[in-house]
Coordinates of C-alpha atoms and ligand atoms in Angstrom, one line a residue:
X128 CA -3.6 40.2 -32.7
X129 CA -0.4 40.2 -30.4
X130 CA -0.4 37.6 -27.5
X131 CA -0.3 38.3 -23.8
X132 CA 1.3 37.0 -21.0
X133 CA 2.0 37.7 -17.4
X134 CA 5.5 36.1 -17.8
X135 CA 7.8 36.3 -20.8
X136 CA 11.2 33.8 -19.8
X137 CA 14.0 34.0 -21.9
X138 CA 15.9 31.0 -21.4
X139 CA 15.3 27.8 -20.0
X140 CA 18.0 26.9 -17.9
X141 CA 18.0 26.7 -14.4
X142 CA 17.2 30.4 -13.5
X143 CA 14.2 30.5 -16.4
X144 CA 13.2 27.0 -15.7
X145 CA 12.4 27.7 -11.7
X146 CA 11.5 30.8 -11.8
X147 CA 8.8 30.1 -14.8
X148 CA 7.3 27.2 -12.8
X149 CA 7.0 29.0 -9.5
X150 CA 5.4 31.9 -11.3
X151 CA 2.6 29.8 -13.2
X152 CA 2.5 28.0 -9.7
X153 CA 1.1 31.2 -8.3
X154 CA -1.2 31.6 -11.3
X155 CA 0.8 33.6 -13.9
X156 CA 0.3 32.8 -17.8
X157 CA 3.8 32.2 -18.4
X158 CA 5.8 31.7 -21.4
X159 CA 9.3 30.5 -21.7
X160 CA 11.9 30.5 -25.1
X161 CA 14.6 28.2 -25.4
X162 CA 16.6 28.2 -28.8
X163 CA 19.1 25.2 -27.8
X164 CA 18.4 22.4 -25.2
X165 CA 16.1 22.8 -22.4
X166 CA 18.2 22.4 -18.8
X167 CA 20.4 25.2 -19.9
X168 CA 24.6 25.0 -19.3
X169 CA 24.0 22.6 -16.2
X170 CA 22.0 19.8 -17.5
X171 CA 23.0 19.6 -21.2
X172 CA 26.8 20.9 -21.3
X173 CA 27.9 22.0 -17.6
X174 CA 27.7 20.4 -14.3
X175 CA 25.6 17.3 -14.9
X176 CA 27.4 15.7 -17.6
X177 CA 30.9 16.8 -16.2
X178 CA 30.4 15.2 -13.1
X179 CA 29.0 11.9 -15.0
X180 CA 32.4 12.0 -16.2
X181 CA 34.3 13.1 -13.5
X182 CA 33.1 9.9 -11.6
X183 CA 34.2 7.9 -14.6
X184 CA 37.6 9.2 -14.3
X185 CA 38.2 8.5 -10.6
X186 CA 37.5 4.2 -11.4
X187 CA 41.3 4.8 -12.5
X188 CA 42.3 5.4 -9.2
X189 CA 39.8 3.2 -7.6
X190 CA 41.3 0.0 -10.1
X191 CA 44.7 0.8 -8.6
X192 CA 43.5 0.9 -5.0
X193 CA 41.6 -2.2 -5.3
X194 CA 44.4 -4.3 -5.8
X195 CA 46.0 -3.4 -2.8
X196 CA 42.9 -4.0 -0.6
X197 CA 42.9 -7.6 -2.3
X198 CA 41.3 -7.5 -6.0
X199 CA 42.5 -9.3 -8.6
X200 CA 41.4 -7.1 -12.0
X201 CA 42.6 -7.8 -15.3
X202 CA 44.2 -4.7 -16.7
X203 CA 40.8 -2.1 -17.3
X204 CA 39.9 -0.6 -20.4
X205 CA 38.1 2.3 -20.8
X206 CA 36.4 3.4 -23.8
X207 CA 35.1 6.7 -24.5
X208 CA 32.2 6.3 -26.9
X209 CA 30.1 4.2 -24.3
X210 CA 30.4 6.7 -21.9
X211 CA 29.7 9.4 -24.2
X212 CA 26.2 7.2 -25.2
X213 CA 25.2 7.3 -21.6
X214 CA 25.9 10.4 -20.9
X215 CA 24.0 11.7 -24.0
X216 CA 21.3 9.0 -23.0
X217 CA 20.9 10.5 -19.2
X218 CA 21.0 14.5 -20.4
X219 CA 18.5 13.4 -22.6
X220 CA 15.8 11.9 -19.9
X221 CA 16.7 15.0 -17.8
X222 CA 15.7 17.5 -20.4
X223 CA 12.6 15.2 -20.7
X224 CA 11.6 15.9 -17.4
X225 CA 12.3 20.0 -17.4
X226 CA 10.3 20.0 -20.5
X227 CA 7.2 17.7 -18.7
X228 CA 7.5 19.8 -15.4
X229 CA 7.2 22.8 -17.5
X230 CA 3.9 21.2 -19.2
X231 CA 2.8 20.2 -15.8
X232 CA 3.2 23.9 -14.3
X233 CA 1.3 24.9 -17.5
X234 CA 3.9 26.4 -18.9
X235 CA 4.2 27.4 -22.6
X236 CA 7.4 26.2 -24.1
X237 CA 8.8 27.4 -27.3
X238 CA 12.1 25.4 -28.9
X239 CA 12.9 29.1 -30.6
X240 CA 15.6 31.8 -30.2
X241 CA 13.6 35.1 -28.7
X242 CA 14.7 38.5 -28.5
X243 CA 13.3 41.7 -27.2
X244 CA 11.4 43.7 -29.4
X245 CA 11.0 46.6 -27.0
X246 CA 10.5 46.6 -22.6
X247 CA 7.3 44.7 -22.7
X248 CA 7.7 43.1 -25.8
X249 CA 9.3 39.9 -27.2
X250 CA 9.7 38.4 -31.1
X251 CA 10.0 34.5 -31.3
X252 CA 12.8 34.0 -33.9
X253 CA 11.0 31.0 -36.0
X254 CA 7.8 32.2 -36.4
X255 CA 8.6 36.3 -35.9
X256 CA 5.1 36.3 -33.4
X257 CA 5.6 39.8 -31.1
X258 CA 4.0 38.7 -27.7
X259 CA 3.3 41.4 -25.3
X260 CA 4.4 40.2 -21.4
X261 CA 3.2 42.1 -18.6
X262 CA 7.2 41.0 -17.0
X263 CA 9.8 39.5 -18.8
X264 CA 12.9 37.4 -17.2
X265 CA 16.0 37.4 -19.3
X266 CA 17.7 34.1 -18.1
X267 CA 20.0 33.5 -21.0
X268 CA 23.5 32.0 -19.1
X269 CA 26.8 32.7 -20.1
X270 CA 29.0 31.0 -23.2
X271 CA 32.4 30.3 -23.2
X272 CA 35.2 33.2 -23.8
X273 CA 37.8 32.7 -26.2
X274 CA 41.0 34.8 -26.2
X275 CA 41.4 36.8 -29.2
X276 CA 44.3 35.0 -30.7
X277 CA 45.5 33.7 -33.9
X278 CA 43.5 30.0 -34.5
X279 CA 41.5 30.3 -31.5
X280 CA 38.4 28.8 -33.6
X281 CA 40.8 25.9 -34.0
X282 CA 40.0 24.9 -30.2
X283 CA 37.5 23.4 -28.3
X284 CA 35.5 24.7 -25.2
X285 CA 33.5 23.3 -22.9
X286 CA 30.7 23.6 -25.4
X287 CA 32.4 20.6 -27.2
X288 CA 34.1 18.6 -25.2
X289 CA 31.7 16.4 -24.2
X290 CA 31.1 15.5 -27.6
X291 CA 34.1 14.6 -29.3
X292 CA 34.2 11.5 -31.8
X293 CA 37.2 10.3 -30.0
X294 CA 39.5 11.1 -26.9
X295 CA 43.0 12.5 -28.0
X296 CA 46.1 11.6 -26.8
X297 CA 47.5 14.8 -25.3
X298 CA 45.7 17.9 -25.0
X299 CA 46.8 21.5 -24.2
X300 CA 44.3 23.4 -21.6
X301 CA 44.2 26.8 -21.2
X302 CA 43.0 28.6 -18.2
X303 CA 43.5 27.7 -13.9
X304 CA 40.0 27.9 -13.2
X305 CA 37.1 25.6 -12.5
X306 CA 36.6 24.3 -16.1
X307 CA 40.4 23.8 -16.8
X308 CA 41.0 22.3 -13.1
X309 CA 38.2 20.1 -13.4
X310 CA 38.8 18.7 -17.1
X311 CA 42.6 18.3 -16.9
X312 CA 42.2 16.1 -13.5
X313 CA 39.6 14.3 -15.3
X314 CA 40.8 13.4 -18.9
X315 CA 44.3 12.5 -17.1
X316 CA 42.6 10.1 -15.6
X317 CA 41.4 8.9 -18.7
X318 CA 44.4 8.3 -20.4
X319 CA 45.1 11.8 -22.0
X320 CA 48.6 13.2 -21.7
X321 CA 47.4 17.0 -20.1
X322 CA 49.1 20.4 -20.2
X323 CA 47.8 22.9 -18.2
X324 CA 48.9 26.4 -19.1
X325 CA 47.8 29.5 -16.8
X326 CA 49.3 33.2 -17.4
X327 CA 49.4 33.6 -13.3
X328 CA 51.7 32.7 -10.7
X329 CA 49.6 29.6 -9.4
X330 CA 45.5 27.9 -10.4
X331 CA 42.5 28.7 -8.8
X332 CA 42.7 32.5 -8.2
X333 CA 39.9 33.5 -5.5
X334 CA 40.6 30.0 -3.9
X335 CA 42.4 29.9 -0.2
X336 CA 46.2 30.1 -1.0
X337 CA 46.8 26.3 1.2
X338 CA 43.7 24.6 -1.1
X339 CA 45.7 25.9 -4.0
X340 CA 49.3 24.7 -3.4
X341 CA 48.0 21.4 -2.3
X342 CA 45.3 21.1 -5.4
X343 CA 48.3 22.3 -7.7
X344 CA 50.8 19.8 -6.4
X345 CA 48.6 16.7 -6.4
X346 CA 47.6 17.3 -10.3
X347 CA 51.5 17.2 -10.6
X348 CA 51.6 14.2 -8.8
X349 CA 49.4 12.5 -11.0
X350 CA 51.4 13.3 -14.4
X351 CA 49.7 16.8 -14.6
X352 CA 51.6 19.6 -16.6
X353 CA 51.2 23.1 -15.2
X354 CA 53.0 25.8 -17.2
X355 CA 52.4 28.9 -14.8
X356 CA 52.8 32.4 -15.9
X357 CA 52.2 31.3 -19.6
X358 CA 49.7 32.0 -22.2
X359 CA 49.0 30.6 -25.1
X360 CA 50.3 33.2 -28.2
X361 CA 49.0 31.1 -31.3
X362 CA 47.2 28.0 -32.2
X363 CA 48.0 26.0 -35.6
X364 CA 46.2 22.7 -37.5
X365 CA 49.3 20.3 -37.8
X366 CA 48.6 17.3 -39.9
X367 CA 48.0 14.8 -36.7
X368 CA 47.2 17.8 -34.3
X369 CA 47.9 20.7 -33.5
X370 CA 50.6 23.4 -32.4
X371 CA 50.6 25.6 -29.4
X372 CA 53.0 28.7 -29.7
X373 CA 53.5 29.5 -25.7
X374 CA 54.7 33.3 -24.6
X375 CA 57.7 31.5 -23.2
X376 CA 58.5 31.0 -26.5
X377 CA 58.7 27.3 -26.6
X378 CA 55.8 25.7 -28.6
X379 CA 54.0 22.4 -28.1
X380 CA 52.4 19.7 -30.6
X381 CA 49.5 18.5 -28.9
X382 CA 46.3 16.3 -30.0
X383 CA 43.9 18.8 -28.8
X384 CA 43.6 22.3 -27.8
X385 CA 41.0 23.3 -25.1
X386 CA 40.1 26.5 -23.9
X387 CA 39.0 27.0 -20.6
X388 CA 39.2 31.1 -20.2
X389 CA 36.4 32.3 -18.3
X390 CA 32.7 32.6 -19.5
X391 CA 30.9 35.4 -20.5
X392 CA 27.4 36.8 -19.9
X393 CA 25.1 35.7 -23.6
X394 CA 23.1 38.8 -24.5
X395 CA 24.4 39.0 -28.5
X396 CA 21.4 39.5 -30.4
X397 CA 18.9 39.9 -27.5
X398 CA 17.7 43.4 -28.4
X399 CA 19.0 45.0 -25.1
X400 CA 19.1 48.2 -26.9
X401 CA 15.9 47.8 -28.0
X402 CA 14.5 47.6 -24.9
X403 CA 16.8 50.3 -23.0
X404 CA 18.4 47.4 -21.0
X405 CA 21.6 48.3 -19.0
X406 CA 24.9 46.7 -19.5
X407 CA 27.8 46.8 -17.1
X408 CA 31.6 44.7 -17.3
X409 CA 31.7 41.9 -19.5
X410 CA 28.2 42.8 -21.1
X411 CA 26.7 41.5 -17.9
X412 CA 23.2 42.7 -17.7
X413 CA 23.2 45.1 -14.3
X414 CA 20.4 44.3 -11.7
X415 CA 19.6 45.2 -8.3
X416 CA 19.8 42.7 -5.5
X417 CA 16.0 41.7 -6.2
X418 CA 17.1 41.0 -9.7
X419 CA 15.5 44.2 -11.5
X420 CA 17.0 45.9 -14.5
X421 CA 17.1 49.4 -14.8
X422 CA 13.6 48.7 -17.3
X423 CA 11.0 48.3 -14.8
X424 CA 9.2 45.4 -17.0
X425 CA 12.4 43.6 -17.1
X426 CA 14.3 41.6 -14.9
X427 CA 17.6 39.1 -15.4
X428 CA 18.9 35.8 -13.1
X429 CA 21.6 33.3 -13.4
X430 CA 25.2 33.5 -15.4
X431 CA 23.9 36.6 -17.6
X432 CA 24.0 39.2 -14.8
X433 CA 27.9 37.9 -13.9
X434 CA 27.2 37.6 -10.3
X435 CA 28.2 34.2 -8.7
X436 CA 28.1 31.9 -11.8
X437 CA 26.8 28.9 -9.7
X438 CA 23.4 26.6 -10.9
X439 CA 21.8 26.7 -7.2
X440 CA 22.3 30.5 -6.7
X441 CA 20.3 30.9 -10.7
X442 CA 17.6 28.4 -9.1
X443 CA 17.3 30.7 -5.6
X444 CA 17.7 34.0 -8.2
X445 CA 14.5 32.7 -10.6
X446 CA 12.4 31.6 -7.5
X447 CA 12.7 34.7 -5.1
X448 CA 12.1 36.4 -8.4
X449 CA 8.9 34.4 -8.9
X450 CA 7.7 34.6 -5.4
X451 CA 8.1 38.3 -4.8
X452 CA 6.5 39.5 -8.5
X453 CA 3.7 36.8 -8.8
X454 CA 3.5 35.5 -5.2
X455 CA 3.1 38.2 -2.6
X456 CA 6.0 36.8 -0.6
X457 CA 9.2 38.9 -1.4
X458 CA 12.7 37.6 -0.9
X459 CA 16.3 37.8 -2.4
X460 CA 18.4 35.6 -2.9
X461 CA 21.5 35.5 -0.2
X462 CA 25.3 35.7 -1.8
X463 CA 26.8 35.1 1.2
X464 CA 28.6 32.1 2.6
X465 CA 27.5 30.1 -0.7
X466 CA 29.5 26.3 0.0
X467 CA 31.4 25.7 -3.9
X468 CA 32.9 23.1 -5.0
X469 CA 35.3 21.9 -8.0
X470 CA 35.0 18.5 -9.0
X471 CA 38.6 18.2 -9.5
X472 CA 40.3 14.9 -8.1
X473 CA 41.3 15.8 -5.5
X474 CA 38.0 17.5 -4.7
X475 CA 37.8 21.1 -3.6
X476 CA 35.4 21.7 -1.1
X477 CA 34.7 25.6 0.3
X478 CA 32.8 27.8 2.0
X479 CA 33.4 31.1 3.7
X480 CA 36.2 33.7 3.5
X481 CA 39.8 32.8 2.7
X482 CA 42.4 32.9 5.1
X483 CA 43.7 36.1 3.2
X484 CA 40.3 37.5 2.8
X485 CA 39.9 36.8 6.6
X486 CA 42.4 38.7 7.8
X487 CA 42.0 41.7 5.4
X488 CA 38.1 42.1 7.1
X489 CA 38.7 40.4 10.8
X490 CA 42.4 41.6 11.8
X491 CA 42.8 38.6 14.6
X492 CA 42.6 35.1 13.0
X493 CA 43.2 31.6 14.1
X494 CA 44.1 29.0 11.7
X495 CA 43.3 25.7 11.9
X496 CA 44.9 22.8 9.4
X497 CA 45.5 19.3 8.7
X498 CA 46.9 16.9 6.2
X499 CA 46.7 13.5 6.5
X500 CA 46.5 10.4 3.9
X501 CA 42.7 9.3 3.2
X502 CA 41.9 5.8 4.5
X503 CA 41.8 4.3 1.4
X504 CA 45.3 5.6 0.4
X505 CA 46.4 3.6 3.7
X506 CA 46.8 0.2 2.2
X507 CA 48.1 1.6 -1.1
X508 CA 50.8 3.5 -2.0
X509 CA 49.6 6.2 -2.8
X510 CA 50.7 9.2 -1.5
X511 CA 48.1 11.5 -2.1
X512 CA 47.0 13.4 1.6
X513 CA 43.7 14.9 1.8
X514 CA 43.6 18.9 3.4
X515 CA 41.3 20.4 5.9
X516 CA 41.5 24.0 7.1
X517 CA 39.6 26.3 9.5
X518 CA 39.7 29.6 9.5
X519 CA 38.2 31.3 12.9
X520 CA 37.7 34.9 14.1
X521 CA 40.0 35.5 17.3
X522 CA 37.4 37.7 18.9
X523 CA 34.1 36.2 18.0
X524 CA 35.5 32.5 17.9
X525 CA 32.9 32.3 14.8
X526 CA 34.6 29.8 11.9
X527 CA 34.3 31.8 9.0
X528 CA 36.0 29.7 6.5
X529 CA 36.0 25.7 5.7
X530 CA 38.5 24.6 3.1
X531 CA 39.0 21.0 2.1
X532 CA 40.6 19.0 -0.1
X533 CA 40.2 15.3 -0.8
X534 CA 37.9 12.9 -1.2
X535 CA 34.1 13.9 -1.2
X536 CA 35.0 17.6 -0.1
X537 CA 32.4 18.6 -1.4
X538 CA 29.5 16.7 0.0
X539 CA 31.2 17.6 3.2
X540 CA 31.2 21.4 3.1
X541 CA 27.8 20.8 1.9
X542 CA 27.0 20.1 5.1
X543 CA 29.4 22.3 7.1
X544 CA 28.3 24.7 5.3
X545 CA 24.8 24.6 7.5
X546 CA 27.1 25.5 10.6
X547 CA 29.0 28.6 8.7
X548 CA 25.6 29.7 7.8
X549 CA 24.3 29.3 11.2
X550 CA 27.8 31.4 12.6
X551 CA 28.8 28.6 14.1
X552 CA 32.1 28.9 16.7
X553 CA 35.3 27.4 16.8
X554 CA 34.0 26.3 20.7
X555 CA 30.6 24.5 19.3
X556 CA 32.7 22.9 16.3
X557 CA 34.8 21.5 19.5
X558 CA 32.1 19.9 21.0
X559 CA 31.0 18.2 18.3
X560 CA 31.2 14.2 19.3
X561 CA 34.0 12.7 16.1
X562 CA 32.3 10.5 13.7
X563 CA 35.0 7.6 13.8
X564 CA 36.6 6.5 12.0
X565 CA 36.0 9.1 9.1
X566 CA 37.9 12.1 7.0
X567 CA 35.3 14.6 8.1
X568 CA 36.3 14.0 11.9
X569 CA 39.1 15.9 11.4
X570 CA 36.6 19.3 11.4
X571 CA 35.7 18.8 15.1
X572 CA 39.4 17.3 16.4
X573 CA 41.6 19.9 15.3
X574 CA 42.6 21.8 18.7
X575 CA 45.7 23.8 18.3
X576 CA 46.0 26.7 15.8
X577 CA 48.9 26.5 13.5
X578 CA 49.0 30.6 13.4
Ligands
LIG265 P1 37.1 30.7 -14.3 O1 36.8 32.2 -14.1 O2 36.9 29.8 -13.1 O3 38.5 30.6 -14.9 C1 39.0 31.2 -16.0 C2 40.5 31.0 -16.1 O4 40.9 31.6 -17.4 C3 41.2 31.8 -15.1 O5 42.3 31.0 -14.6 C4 41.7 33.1 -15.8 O6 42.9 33.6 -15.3 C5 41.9 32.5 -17.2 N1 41.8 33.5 -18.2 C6 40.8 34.4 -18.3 N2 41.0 35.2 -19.4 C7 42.1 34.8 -20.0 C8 42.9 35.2 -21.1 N3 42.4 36.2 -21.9 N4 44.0 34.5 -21.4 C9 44.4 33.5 -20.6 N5 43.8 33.1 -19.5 C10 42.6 33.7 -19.2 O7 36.2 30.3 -15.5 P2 35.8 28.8 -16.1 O8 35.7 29.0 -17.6 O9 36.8 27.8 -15.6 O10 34.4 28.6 -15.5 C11 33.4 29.6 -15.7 C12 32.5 29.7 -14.5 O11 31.6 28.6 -14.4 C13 33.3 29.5 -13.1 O12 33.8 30.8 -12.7 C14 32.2 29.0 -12.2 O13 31.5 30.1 -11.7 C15 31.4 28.2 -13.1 N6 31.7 26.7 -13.0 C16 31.4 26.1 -11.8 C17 31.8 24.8 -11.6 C18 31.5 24.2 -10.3 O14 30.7 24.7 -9.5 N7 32.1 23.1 -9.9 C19 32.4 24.0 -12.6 C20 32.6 24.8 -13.8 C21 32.3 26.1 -14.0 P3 42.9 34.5 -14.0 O15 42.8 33.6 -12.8 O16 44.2 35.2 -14.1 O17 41.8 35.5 -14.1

C-alpha cells in the first residue's frame, strides 16, 4: 500500500529543512529526502565552512599587526589538515543538530535520493517506495557550473575545496564572483600563490562600481593576480600540476585549478517531466512569488528556482511557504533590500541599489563616500583603507544604498540594513549620535556629497 503524507520535501538544506519543521509544527505529516548531507550547500560545503576558514585566513594579517601593537610571535605556522579536522568536526555537530531538530519536529527523514514519480507522487531511490504527498517542496539547491572546456573535470569546485589532502602552492581561479573573490583572498592568506582570471573588464559584476575598484585593488595589494578580460581555453595534468591555456594566449603552470563560474539550479534526474514541472533559464524551476510551480501540488524554494541564491532568503522562502499552506497565515518572502555580504578580506558589505542602479530608477542622486585606514592599520604599516558609501535620493532624502568595504562590513550592513528597510533618510542617518571612536561612525558623520 503507497504511503501518505501531507508534506513530501525534497532536499534538506536550508529551504527544505525550515520549511519541513514549520509545516509539521503546524501539524502536517511531513517527510523530507536528502541523498547527500543534511544542512544542504550552507552547512556542509558553502557558507559555514568557508567562513570557518575565512577567519583562519585573516590570523595572517592579525600576526603582522600584532607586532606593531607590541607582540613578540615567533614566526606562525599554519597547517592545513588541523583546520580541515575541525572544520569537518564542527559541520559534522551541525548536521547533528538539523537531523535532531528534524526528529524533534517529528519529521521523517530519509538519507536517500528522491525523485518525482508524477505531481503528487515521489519514489525514494534506495528502497524504490512511491509515497503519495498531498504537497510536495522541491528544495534541491544549486551545484557548481563548469565551463565546457577541454580538462574541465581536471578542476576543482567549491564542492572540493574544502577537502583537499593538502594545500597547493599556486592555484589558478576562474570566475570574479563571490566563490572566486572569497577563496582567492582567503587561500592567499594561507600561503598559496593565487591567479585570479575573469573574462570581464573588472570582479564582482552586480556590485557598486567604487566597492569593486577598491575590492579589486586591495586583492592586488596583497600579492593577488587578476587577469581581466581572460578565460580560461584548456586545462592540462602536468606531472607536478597542471597547465592553464589562457585566451590571451599565454599559458600558466599552476598547482591547482579552481573553478568558480557560477552555480546552477540541481533538477538532473528529478522527474520534472514526469510531473509536468516548468523550467525557465538555466533549468531553474519557474515559481510565482508565493513559491508555486505551474503543478498546483508542487512548489520549489532556495537555489533551485535561481532567484537570489542567498541561505537566509531559502530559510524566509521554506517558512512563508509552510505558514501560508499548513498554517493559515499567508506571506511571501520580501526580495527587496536583502543586506549581502562577501567574506572576502577586505569584507564586502551591501545593501540597497548601486550608485548606477540608483540613478537609472531615481534621476537626482547624492553620493556620499569615504576612505580612511581602519584603526588597527594605524600603528602598522599597512596600507590597506577601509570604504564607506551612501547613496541617497535627492528628492526623498531616503538612503537607498549602503556599500562598505573593510573590516566587519558585513556585520555592519547587517544592521544598517534595519534603517534601509525602514526607508530611512540621509537627515535621520545625520542625527544619529557617532559611536566613537569606531569604523561604522563614519555612516552618520559623512556631511558633504562628493557628486
Ligand atoms: P557568481 O555568479 O557570483 O560568479 C560567477 C562568476 O563566474 C562571474 O564572475 C561570471 O562572470 C563567471 N562566469 C560565469 N560563466 C562563465 C564562463 N562560462 N566562463 C568564464 N567565467 C564565467 O557565482 P559563484 O559561483 O561565485 O557563487 C554562486 C552563488 O552563490 C552566488 O551568486 C551567490 O548567490 C552565492 N554565494 C553567496 C556567498 C555569500 O553570501 N557570501 C558566498 C558564495 C556564494 P560574469 O560576471 O561575466 O557573469
Amino acid at each position: 500500500m503507497t504511503r501518505e503524507v501531507d508534506l513530501f520535501v525534497i532536499g534538506a538544506g536550508s529551504g527544505g529543512v525550515r520549511a519541513a519543521r514549520i509545516a509539521a509544527g503546524h501539524g502536517a505529516s511531513v517527510m523530507i529526502a536528502e541523498e547527500f548531507r543534511f544542512g544542504g550547500t550552507c552547512v556542509i560545503r558553502g557558507c559555514v565552512p568557508k567562513k570557518l576558514l575565512v577567519l583562519a585566513s585573516r590570523f595572517a594579517d592579525a600576526f603582522d599587526e600584532a607586532r606593531s601593537f607590541g607582540w613578540q610571535l615567533d614566526a606562525p605556522r599554519f597547517d592545513w589538515a588541523t583546520l580541515r579536522e575541525a572544520k569537518e568536526r564542527e559541520i559534522s555537530r551541525l548536521e547533528g543538530i538539523y537531523r535532531r531538530n528534524l526528529e524533534n519536529a517529528r519529521v521523517e527523514a530519509v538519507a536517500s535520493r528522491a525523485t518525482l514519480a508524477g505531481p503528487d507522487t515521489v519514489r525514494i531511490e534506495t528502497t524504490g517506495e512511491i509515497i503519495r504527498a498531498g504537497r510536495i517542496l522541491i528544495a534541491t539547491g544549486g551545484t557548481p557550473f563548469r565551463p565546457d572546456i577541454p580538462g574541465a573535470e581536471l578542476a576543482v569546485t567549491s564542492n572540493e575545496i574544502f577537502d583537499l589532502p593538502a594545500l597547493p602552492a599556486s592555484i589558478v581561479i576562474e570566475g570574479g564572483g563571490f566563490i572566486a573573490v572569497e577563496f582567492g583572498c582567503l587561500l592567499a592568506r594561507l600561503g598559496v600563490k593565487v591567479c585570479v582570471v575573469y573574462r570581464g573588464t573588472q570582479i564582482m559584476r552586480g556590485f557598486d562600481d567604487d566597492l569593486r575598484e577598491h575590492l579589486a585593488s586591495a586583492m592586488r595589494a596583497h600579492g593577488i593576480e587578476i587577469l581581466t578580460q581572460t578565460e580560461l581555453k584548456a586545462i592540462e595534468r602536468k606531472e607536478d600540476g597542471y597547465r592553464v591555456a589562457l585566451s590571451s594566449g599565454e599559458s600558466r603552470d599552476t598547482g591547482l585549478v579552481m573553478l568558480a563560474t557560477g552555480r546552477l539550479p540541481k533538477t538532473d534526474g528529478l522527474g520534472l517531466e514526469a510531473a509536468g514541472v516548468a523550467t525557465g533559464a538555466k533549468g531553474a524551476i519557474t515559481v510565482t512569488p508565493d513559491s508555486r510551480t505551474n503543478v498546483p501540488t508542487i512548489w520549489a524554494v532556495g537555489d533551485v528556482t535561481n532567484r537570489l541564491a542567498l541561505t537566509p532568503i531559502a530559510i524566509r522562502e521554506g517558512h512563508a511557504f509552510a505558514d501560508t499552506e499548513f498554517g493559515g497565515k499567508p506571506w511571501t518572502c520580501d526580495h527587496h533590500d536583502v543586506p549581502a555580504a562577501v567574506f572576502s578580506t577586505p569584507e564586502i558589505g551591501t545593501v540597497g541599489l548601486t550608485e548606477t542602479h540608483a540613478r537609472e530608477r531615481h534621476g537626482a542622486i547624492a553620493i556620499y563616500r569615504s576612505t580612511f585606514r581602519p584603526m588597527h592599520n594605524v600603528l602598522s604599516d599597512a596600507p590597506e583603507r577601509m570604504l564607506m558609501k551612501l547613496v541617497v535620493d535627492v528628492a526623498t532624502d531616503r538612503v537607498l544604498g549602503v556599500h562598505i568595504c573593510g573590516p566587519d562590513a558585513a556585520e555592519m550592513v547587517q544592521v544598517a540594513g534595519i534603517a534601509i528597510k525602514m526607508g530611512a533618510t540621509k537627515a535621520q542617518f545625520d542625527a544619529t549620535v557617532a559611536l566613537h571612536p569606531s569604523a561604522a561612525e563614519e555612516l552618520v558623520t559623512m556631511r558633504t556629497p562628493v557628486t
